[in-house]
Short mmCIF file of C-alpha atoms in Angstrom, two decimals:
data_model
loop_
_atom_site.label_atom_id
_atom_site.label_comp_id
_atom_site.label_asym_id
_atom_site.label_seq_id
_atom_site.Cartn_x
_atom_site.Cartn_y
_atom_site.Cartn_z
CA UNK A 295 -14.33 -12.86 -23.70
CA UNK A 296 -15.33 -15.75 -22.17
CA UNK A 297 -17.18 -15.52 -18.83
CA UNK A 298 -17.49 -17.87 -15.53
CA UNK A 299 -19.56 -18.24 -12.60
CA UNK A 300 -17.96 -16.08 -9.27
CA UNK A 301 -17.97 -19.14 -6.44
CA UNK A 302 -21.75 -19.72 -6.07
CA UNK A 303 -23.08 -16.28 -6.35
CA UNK A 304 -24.86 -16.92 -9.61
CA UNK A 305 -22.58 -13.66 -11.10
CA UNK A 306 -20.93 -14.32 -14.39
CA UNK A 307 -17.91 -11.98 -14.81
CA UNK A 308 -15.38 -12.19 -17.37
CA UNK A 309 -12.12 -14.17 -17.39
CA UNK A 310 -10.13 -11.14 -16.80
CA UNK A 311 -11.24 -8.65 -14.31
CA UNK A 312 -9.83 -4.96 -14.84
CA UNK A 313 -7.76 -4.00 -12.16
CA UNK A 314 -7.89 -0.04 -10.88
CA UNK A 315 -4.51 0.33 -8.92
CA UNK A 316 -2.67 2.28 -11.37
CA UNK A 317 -5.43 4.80 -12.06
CA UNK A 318 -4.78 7.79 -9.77
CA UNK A 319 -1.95 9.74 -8.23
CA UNK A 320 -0.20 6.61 -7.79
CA UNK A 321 0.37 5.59 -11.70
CA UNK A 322 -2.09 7.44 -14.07
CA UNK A 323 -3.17 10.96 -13.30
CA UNK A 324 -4.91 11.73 -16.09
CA UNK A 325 -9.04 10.61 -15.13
CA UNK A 326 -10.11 11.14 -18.91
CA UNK A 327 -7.10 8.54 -20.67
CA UNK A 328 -7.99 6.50 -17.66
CA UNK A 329 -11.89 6.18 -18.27
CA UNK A 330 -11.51 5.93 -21.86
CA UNK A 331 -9.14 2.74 -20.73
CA UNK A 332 -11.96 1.23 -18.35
CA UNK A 333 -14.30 2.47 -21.45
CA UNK A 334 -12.46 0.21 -24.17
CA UNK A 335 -11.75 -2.55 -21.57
CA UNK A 336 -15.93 -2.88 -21.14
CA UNK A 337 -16.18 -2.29 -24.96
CA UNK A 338 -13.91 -5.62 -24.96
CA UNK A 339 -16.29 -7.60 -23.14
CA UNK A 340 -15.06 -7.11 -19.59
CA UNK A 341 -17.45 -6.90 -17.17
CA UNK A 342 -15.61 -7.32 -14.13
CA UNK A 343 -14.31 -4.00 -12.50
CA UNK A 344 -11.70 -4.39 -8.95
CA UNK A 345 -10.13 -1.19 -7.12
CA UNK A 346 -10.01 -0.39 -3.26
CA UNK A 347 -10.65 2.07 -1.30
CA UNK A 348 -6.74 2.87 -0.39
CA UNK A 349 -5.71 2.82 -4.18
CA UNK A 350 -4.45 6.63 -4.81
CA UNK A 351 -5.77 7.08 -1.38
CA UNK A 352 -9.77 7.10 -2.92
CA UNK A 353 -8.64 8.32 -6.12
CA UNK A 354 -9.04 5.12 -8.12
CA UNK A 355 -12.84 4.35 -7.06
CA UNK A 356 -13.81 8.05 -8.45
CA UNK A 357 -12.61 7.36 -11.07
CA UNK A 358 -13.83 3.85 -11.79
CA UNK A 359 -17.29 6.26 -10.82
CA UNK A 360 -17.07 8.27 -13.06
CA UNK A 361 -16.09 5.57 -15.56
CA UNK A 362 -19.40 3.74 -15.23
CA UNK A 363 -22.20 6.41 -15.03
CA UNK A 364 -24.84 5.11 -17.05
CA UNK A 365 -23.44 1.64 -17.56
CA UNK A 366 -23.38 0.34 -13.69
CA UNK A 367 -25.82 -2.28 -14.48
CA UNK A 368 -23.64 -3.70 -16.71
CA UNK A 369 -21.23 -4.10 -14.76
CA UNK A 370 -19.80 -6.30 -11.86
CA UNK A 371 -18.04 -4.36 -9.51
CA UNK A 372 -15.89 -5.24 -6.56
CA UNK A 373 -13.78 -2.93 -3.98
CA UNK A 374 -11.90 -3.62 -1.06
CA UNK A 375 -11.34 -2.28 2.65
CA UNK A 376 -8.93 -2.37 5.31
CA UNK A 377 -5.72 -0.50 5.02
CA UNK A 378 -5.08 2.79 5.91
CA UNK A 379 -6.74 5.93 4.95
CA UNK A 380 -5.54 9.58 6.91
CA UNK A 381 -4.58 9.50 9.85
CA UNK A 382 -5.25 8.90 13.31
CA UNK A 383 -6.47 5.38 15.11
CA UNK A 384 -9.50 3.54 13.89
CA UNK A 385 -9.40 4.50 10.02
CA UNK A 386 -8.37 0.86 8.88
CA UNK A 387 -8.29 -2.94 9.58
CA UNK A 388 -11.35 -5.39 9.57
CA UNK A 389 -13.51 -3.59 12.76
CA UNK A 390 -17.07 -2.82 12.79
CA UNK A 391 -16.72 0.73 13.09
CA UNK A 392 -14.20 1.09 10.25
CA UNK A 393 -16.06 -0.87 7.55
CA UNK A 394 -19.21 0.54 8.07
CA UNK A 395 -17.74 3.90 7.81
CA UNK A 396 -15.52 3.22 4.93
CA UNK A 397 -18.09 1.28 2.84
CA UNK A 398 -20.25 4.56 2.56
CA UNK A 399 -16.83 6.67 1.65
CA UNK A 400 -16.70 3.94 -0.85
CA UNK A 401 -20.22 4.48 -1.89
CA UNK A 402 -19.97 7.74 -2.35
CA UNK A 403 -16.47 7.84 -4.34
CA UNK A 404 -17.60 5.12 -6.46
CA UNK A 405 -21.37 6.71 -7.32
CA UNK A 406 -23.42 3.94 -6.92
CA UNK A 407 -25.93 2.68 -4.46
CA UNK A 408 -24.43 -0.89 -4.02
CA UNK A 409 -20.93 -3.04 -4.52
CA UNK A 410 -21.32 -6.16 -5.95
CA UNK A 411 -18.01 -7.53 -4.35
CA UNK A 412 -17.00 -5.94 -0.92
CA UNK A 413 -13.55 -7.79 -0.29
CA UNK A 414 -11.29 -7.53 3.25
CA UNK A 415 -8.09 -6.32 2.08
CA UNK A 416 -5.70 -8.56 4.38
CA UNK A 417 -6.53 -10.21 7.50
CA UNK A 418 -6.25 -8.12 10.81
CA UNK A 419 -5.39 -9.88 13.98
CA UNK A 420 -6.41 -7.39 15.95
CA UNK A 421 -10.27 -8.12 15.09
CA UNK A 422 -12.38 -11.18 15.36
CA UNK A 423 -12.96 -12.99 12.35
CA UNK A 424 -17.05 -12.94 14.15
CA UNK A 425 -16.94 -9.56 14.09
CA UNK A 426 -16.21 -8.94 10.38
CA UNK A 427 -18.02 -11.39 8.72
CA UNK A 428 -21.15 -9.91 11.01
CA UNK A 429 -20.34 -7.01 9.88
CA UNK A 430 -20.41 -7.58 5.91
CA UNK A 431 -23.75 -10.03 6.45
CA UNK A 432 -25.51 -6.71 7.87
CA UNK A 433 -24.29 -4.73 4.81
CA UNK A 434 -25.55 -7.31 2.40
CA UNK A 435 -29.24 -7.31 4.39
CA UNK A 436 -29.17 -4.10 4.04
CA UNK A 437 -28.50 -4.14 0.47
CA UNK A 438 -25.00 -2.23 0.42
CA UNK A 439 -23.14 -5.12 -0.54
CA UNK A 440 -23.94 -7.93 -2.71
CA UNK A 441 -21.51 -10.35 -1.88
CA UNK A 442 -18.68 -10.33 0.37
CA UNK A 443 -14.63 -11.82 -0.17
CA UNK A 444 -10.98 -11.50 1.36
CA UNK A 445 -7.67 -11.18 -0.18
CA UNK A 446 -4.39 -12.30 0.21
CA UNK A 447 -5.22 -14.87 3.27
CA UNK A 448 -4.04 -17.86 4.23
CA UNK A 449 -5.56 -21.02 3.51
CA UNK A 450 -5.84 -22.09 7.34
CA UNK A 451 -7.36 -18.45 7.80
CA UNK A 452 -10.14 -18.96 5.00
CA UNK A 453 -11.17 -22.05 6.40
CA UNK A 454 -11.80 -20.79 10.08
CA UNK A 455 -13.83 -17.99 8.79
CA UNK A 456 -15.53 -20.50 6.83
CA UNK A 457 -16.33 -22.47 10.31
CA UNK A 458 -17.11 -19.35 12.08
CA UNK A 459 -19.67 -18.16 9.78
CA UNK A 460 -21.18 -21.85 10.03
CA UNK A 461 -21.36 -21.91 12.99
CA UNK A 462 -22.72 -18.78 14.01
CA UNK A 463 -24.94 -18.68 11.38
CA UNK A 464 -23.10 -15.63 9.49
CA UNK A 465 -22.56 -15.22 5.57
CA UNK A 466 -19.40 -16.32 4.46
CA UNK A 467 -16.67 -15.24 2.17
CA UNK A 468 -17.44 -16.39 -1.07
CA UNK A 469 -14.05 -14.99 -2.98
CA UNK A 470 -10.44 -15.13 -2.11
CA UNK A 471 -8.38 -12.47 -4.36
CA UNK A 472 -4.53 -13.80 -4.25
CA UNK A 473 -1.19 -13.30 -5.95
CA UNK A 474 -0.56 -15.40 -9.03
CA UNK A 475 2.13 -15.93 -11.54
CA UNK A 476 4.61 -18.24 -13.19
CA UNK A 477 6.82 -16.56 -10.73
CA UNK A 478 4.61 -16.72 -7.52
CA UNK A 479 2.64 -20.41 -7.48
CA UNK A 480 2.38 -21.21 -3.98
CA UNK A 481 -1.20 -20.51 -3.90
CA UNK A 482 -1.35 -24.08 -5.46
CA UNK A 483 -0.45 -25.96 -2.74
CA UNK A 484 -3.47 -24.93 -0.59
CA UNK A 485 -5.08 -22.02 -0.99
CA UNK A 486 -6.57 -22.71 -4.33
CA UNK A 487 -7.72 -26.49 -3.07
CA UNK A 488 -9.11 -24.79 -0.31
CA UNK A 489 -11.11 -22.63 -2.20
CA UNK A 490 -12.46 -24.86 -4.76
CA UNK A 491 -13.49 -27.52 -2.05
CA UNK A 492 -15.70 -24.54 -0.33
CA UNK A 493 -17.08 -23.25 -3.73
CA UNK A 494 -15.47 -20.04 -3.57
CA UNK A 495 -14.76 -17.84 -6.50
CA UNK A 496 -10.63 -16.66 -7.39
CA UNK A 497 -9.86 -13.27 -8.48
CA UNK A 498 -5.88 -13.89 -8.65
CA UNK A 499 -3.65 -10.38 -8.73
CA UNK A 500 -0.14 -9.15 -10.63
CA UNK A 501 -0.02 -12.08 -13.37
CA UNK A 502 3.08 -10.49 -14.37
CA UNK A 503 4.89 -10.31 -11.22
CA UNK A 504 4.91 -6.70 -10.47
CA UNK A 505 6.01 -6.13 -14.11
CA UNK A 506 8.79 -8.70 -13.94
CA UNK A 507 7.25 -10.81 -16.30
CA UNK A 508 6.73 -7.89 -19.35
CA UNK A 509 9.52 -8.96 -20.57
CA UNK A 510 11.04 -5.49 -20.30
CA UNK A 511 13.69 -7.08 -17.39
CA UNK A 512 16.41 -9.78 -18.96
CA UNK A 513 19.27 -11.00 -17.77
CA UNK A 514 22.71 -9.27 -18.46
CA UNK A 515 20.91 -6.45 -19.39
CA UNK A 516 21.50 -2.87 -17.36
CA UNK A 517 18.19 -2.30 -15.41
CA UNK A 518 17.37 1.42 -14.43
CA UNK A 519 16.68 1.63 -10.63
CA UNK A 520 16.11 5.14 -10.85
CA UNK A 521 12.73 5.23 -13.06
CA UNK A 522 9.65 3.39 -12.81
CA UNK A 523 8.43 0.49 -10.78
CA UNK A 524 12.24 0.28 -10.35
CA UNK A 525 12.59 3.29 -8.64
CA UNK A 526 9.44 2.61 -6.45
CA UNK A 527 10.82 -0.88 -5.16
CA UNK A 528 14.70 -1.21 -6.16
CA UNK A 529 14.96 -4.03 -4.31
CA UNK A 530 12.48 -6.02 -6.52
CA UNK A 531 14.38 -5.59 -9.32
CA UNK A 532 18.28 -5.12 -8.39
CA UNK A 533 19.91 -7.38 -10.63
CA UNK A 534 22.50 -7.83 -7.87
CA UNK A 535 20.25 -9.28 -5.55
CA UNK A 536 20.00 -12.87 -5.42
CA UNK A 537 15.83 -13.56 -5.80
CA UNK A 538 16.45 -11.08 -8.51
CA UNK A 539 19.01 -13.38 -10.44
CA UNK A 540 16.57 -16.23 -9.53
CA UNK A 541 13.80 -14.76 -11.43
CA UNK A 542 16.22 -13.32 -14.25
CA UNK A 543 17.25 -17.06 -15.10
CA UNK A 544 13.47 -18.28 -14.73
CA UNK A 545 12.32 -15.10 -17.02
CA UNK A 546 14.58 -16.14 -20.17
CA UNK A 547 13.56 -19.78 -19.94
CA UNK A 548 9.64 -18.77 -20.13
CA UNK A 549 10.91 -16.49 -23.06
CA UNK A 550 12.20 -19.38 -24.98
CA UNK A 551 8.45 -21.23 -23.96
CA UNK A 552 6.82 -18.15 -25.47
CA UNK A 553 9.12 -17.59 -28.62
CA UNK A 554 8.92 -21.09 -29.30
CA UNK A 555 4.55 -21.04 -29.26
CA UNK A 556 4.85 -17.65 -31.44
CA UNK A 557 2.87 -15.51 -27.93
CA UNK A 558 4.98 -12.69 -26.34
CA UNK A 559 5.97 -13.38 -22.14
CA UNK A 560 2.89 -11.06 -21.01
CA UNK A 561 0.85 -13.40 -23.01
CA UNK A 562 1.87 -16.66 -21.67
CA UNK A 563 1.75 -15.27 -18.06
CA UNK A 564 -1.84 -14.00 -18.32
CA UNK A 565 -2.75 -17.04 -20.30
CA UNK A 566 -1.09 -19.48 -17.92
CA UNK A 567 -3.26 -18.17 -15.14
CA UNK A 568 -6.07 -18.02 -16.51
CA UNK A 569 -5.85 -21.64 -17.07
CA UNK A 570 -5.99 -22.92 -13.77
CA UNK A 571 -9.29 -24.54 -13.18
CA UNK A 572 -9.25 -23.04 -9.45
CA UNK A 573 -8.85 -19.50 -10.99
CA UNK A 574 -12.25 -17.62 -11.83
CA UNK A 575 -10.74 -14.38 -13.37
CA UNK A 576 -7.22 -12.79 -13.59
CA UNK A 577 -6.90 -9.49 -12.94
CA UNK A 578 -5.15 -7.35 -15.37
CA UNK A 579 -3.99 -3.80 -13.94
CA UNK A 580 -2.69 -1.69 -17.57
CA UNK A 581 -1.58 2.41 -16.48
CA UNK A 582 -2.14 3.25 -20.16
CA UNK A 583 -4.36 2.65 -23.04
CA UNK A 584 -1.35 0.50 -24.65
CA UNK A 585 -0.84 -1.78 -22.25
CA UNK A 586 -4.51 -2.62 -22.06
CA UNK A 587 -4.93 -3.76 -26.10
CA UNK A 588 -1.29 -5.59 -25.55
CA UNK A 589 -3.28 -7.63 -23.04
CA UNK A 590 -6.07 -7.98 -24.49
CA UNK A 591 -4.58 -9.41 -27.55
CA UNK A 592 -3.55 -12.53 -25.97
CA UNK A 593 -7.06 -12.99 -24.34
CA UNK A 594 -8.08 -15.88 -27.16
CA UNK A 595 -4.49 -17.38 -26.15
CA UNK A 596 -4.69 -21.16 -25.58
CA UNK A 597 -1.86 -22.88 -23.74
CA UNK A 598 -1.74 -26.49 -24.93
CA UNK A 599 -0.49 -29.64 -22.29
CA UNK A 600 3.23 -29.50 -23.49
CA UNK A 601 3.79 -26.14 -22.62
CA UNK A 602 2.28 -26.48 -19.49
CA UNK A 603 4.10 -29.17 -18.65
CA UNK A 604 7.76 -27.38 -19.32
CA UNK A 605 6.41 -24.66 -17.38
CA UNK A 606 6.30 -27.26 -14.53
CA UNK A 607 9.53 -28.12 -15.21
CA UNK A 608 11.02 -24.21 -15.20
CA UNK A 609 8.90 -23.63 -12.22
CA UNK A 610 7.71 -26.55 -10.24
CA UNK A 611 4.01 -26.36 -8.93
CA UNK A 612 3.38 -24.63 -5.55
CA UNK A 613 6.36 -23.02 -5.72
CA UNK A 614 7.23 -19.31 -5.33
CA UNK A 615 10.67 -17.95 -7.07
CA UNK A 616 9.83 -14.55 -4.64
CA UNK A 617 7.57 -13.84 -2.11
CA UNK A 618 5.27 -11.87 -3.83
CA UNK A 619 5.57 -7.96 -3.05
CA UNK A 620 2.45 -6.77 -1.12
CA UNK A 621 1.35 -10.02 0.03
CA UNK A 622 0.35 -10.41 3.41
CA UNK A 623 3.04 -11.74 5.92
CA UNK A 624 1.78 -13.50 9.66
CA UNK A 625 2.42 -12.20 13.25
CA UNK A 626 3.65 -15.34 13.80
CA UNK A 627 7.01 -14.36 11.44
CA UNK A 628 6.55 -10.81 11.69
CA UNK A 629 6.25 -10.73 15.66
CA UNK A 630 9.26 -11.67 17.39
CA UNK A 631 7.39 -12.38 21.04
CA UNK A 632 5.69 -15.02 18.93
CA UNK A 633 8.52 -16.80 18.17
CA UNK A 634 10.60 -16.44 21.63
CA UNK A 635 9.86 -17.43 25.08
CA UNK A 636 10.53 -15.10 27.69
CA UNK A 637 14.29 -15.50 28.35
CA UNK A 638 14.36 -17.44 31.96
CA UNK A 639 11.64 -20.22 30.05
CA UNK A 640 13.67 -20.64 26.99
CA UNK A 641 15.82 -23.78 28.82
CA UNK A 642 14.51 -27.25 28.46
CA UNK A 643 15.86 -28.10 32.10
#
């Protein structure tokens, strides 16, 4: 496994980061098959370690926990805040009083005494940049945190929190954590520039496209809405939806790119991001033991300049086939009294 610098932190963590989200109630129930997974994973040479607090509502960090009694040292180990967790106001977003709440639940789920990487789930419009960053400098003074990132924001939105914390004289995000596959590049047009021009480190998320890219999925082939990821999201992956023919046609092009370099599709899509010289590690989120060695054995994967290049061709460079699922959309599209003058100002004369 080889291993990179995260931004300017001085941290080395491996090229792929384990990802937690489908330990829990939410994919994997059973804690012991899923510690023996995060077990073999660090037995690999991983040493990288991502959940979030919201994952199987707290489920996931206990039991990442219990995972890594006795080998926390080893290990780098990042979380994340900001959604939702019970009910009733104030117990989410990017305030003050919610992090430094929910970074001691954290704490406490995860068994440790620190988090190396304290990331801001999505960005929250309803709290000032000023106050958050604040807010995650305390926690690394007071030795909570080591280092602090976001996820899933905008390049325009990474760069004013980079200003703010200049010029208020605030830490600053050094990681942004976004989606990235052959199926979802539009990080390339700006947020990846962005980040490597302000020395940030890249955990990128769902290489395969929310499982589109395992290959399981192929065109003119019946797809079962009613089990699995299918039956979670049956929009994602209803064949009779147009995005969904889209990334059918895309999908059996790439297989002919991986058939013809002798790798299987999850190969080529974990390899392919992993090449980007913007990315630092690519998380890889396997529910059972399995699916972790079938990922792992295309770690050593190499993807030369021609197949890069007809990868470019299939799916042009800063371009998304789908809008990734779970990504973060802005008030300004999601708001309509954003987009609309009041009626009676709406003329031009």
């Amino acid at each position: 496994m080889h291993y990179r610098i995260l931004g300017g932190t001085g941290i080395e963590v491996s090229a792929h980061c384990l990802g937690t989200m489908m330990f829990g109630a939410a994919g994997n129930s059973d804690h012991d098959e899923c510690v023996r997974i995060i077990h073999a994973a660090l037995d690999q040479g991983i040493n990288f370690v991502d959940t979030a607090d919201m994952y199987s509502a707290g489920e996931s960090e206990e039991i990442v926990g219990k995972a890594l009694r006795g080998r926390r040292d080893d290990i780098v180990l990042a979380t994340k805040v900001h959604f939702r967790m019970g009910e009733g106001p104030n117990r989410s977003g990017n305030s003050r009083r919610w992090i430094v709440k929910e970074v001691e639940e954290s704490l406490k789920r995860l068994q440790t005494d620190w988090i190396d990487l304290y990331q801001v789930h999505r960005p929250d419009h309803t709290t000032d940049i000023e106050e958050t960053l604040s807010t995650l400098t305390d926690l690394v003074h007071q030795g909570k945190i080591r280092a602090f990132g976001c996820s899933t924001f905008p390049a325009e939105e990474i760069v004013e929190a980079h200003h703010v914390a200049e010029r208020r004289g605030l830490m600053r995000f050094r990681t942004e954590q976004p989606p990235y596959s052959l199926l979802a590049r539009g990080i390339e047009t700006s947020v990846l520039p962005v980040c490597r021009r302000l020395g940030m480190g890249v955990l990128t998320w769902s290489p395969l496209a929310s499982g589109f890219l395992t290959g399981r999925y192929r065109k003119g082939q019946p797809i079962d809405l009613t089990t699995g990821r299918a039956a979670l999201t049956p929009a994602r992956f209803d064949p009779a939806l147009p995005v969904n023919v889209t990334k059918l046609n895309i999908v059996e092009q790439l297989m002919e790119v991986a058939d013809g370099i002798g790798c299987s599709l999850p190969d080529l899509a974990v390899a392919f991001t992993v090449a980007h010289p913007g990315v630092t590690s690519v998380i890889i989120g396997p529910r059972t033991m399995n699916q972790l060695e079938a990922l792992l054995k295309g770690a050593s994967l190499t993807l030369d300049d021609a197949t890069l290049d007809r990868i470019d061709e299939i799916v042009p460079p800063g371009t998304n086939a789908y809008q990734p699922d779970g990504a973060w959309r802005p008030p300004a599209l999601t708001d309509t009294a954003r987009r609309r003058r009041p009626l009676a100002d709406r003329s031009a004369a």
